[in-house]
Tab-separated table of N, CA and C in Angstrom:
chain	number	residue	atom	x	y	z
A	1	UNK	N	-11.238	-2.807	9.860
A	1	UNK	CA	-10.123	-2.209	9.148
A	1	UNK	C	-10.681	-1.300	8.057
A	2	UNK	N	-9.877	-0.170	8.169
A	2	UNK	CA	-10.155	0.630	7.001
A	2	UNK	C	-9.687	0.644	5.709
A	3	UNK	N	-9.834	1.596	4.748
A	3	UNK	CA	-9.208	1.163	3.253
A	3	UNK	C	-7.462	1.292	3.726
A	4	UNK	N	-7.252	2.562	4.305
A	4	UNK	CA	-5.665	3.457	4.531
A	4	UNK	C	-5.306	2.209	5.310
A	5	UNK	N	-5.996	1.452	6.313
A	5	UNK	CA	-5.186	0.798	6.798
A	5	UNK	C	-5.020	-0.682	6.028
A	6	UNK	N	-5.431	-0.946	5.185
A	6	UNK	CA	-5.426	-2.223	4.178
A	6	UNK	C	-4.761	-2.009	3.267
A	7	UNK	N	-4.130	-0.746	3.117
A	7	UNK	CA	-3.736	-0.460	2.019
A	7	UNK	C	-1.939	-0.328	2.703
A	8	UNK	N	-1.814	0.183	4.309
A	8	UNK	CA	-0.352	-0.039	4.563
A	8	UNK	C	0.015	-1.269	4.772
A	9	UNK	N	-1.532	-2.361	5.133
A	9	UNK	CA	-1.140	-3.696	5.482
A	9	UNK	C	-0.578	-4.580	4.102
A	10	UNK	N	-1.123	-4.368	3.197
A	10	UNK	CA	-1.038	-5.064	2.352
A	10	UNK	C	0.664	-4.688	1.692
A	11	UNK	N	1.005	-3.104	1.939
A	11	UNK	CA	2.378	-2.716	1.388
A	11	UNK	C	3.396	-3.766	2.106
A	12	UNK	N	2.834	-4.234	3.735
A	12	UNK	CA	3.694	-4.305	4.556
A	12	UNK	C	3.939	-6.006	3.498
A	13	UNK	N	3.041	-6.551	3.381
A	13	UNK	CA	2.826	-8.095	3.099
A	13	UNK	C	3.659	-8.163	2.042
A	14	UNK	N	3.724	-7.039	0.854
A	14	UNK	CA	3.959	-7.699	-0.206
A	14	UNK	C	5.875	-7.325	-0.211
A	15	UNK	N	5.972	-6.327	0.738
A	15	UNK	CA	7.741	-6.173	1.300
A	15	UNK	C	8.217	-7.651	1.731
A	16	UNK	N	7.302	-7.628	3.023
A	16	UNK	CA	7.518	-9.085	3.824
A	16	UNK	C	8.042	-10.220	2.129
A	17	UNK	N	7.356	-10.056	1.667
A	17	UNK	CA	6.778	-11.745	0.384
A	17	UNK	C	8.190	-11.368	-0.262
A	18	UNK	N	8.700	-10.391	-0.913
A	18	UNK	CA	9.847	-10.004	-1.539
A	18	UNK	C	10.843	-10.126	-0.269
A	19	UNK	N	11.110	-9.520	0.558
A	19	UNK	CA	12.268	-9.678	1.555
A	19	UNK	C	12.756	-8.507	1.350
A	20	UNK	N	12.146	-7.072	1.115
A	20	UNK	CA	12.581	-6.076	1.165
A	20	UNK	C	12.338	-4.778	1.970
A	21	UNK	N	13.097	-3.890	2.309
A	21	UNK	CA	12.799	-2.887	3.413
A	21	UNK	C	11.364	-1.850	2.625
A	22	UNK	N	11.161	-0.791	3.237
A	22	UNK	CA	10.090	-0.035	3.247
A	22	UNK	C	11.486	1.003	1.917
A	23	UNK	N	12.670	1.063	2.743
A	23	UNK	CA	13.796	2.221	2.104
A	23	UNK	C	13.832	1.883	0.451
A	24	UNK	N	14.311	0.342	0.718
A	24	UNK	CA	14.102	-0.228	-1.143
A	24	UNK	C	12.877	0.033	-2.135
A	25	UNK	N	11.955	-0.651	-1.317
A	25	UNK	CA	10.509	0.233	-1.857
A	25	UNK	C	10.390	1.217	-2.332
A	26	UNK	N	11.178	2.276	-1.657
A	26	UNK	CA	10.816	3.632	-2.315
A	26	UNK	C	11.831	3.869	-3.169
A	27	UNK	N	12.980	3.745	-3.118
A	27	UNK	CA	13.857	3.479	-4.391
A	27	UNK	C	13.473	2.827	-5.693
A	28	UNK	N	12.836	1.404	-5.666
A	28	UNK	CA	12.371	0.858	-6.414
A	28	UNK	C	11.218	1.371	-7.189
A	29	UNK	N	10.043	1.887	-6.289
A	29	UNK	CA	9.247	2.722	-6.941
A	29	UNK	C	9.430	4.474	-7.267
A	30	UNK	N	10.662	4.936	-6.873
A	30	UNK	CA	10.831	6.429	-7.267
A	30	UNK	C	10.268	7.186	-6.188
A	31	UNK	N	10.420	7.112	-4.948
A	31	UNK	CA	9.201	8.003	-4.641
A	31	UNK	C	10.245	7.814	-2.933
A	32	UNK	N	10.021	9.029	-2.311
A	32	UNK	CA	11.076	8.792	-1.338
A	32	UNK	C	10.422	8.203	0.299
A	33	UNK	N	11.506	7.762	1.071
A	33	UNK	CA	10.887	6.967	1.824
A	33	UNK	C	9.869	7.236	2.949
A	34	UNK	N	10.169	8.657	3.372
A	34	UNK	CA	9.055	8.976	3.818
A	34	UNK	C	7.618	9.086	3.280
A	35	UNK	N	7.576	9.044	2.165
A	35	UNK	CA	6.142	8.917	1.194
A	35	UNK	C	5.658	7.593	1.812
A	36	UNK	N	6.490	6.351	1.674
A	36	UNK	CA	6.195	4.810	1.626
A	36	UNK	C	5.640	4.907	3.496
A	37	UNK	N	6.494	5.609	4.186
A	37	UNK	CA	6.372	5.584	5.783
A	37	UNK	C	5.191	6.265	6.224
A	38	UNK	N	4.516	7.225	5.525
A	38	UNK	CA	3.263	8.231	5.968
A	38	UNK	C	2.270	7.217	5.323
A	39	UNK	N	2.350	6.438	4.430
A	39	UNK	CA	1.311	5.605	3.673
A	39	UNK	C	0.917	4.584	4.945
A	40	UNK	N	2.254	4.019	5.678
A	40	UNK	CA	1.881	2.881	6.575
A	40	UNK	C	1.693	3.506	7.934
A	41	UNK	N	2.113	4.538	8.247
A	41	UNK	CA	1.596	5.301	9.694
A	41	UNK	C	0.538	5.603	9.771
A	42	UNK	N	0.034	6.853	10.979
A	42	UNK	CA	-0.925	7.776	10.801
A	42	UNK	C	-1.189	8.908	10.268
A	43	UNK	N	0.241	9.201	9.577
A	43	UNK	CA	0.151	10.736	9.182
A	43	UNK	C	-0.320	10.800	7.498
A	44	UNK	N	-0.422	9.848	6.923
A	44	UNK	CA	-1.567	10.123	5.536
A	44	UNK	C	-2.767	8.879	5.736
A	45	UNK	N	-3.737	9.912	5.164
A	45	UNK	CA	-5.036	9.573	5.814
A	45	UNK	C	-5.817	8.998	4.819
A	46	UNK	N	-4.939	9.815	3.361
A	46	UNK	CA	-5.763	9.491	2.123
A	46	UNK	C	-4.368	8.789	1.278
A	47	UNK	N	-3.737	7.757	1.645
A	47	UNK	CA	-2.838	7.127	0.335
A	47	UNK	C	-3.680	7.488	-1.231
A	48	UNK	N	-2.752	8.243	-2.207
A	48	UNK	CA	-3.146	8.337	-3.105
A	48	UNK	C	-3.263	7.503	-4.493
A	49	UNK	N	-4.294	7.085	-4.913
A	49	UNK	CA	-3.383	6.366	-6.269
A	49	UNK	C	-2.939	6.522	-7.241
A	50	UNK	N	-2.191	7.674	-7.201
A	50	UNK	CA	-0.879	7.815	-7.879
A	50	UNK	C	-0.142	7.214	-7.262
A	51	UNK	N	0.364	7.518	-5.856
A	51	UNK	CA	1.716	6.759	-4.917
A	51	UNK	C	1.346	5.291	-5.025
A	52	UNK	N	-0.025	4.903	-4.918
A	52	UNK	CA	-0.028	3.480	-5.004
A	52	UNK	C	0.804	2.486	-6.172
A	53	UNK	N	-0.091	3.586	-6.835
A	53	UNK	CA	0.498	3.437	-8.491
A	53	UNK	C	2.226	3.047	-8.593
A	54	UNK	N	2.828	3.735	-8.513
A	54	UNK	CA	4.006	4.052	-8.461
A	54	UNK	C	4.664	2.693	-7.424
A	55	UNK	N	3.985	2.764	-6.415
A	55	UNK	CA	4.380	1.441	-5.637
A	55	UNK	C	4.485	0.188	-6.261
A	56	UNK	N	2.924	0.034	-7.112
A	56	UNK	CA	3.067	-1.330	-8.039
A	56	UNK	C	4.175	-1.555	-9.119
A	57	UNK	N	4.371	0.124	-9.708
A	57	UNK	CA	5.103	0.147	-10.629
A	57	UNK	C	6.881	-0.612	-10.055
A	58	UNK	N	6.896	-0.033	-8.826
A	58	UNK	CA	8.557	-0.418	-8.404
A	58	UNK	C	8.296	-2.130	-7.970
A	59	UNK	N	7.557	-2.881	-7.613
A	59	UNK	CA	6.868	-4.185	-7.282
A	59	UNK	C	7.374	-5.016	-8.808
A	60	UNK	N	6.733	-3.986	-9.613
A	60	UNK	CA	6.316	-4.645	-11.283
A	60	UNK	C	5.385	-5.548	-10.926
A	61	UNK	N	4.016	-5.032	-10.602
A	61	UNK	CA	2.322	-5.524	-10.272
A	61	UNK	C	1.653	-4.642	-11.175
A	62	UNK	N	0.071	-5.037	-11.203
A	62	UNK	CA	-0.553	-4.140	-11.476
A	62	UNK	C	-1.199	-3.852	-10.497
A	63	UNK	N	-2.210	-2.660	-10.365
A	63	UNK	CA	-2.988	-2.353	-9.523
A	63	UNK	C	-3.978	-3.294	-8.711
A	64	UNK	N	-4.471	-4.207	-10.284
A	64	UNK	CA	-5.155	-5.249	-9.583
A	64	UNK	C	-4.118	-6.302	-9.216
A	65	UNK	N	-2.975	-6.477	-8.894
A	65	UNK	CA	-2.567	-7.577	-8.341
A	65	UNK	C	-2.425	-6.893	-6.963
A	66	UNK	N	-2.575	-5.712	-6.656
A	66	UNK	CA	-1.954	-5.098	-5.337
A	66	UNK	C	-3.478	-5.297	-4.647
A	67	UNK	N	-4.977	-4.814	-5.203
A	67	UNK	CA	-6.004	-4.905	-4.766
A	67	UNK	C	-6.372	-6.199	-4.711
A	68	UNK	N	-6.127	-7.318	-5.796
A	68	UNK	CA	-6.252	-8.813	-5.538
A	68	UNK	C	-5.751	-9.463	-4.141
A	69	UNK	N	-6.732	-9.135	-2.705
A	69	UNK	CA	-6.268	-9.837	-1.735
A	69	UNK	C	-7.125	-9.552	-0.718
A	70	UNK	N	-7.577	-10.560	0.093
A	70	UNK	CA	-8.900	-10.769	1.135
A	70	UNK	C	-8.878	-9.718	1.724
A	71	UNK	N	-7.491	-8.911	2.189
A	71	UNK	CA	-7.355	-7.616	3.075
A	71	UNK	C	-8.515	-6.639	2.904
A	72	UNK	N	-9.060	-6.205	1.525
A	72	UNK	CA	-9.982	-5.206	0.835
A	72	UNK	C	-10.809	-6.029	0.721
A	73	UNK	N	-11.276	-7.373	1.089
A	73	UNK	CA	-12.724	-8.141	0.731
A	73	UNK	C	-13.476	-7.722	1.760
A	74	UNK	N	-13.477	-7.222	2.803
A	74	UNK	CA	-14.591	-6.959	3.852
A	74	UNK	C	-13.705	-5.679	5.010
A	75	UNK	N	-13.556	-4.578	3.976
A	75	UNK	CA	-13.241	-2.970	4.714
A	75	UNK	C	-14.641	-2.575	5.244
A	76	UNK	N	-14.681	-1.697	6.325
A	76	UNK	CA	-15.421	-1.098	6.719
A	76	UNK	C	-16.045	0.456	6.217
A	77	UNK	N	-17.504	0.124	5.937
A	77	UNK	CA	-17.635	1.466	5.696
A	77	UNK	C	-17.491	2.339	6.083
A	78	UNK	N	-16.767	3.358	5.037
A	78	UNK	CA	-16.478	4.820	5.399
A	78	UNK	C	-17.045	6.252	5.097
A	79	UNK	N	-18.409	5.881	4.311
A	79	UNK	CA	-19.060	7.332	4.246
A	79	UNK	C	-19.917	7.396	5.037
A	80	UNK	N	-19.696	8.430	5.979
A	80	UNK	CA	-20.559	8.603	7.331
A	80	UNK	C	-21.722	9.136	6.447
């Protein structure tokens, strides 16, 4: 697994843990829903952390509670 993809898995987990859609998410964090939907697809490659940001912010996490999780304990390297 890569970072982009640990990073939509973990969005998906912490929706799942709350009981909320991907649509609320982006309401909650300001940011519209296709932003939240390109983060967990293939079409953004680089999730930014600003949007991350903003994600924790609508959560009410911090960054490290979003990175606090085994998902990012063993990513695969990515600088070729």
């Amino acid at each position: 697994m890569n970072a982009k993809q640990a990073v939509a898995v973990r969005i998906q987990e912490l929706c799942k843990e709350r009981g909320i859609t991907v649509n609320t998410l982006a309401n909650m964090a300001g940011t519209s829903p296709s932003t939240i939907y390109n983060m967990l697809n293939e079409k953004s490659n680089n999730p930014g952390i600003v949007t991350i940001h903003q994600v924790c912010d609508g959560l009410e996490i911090s960054l490290r509670e979003f990175f606090d999780s085994p998902i990012f304990d063993e990513l695969e390297q990515e600088i070729q």
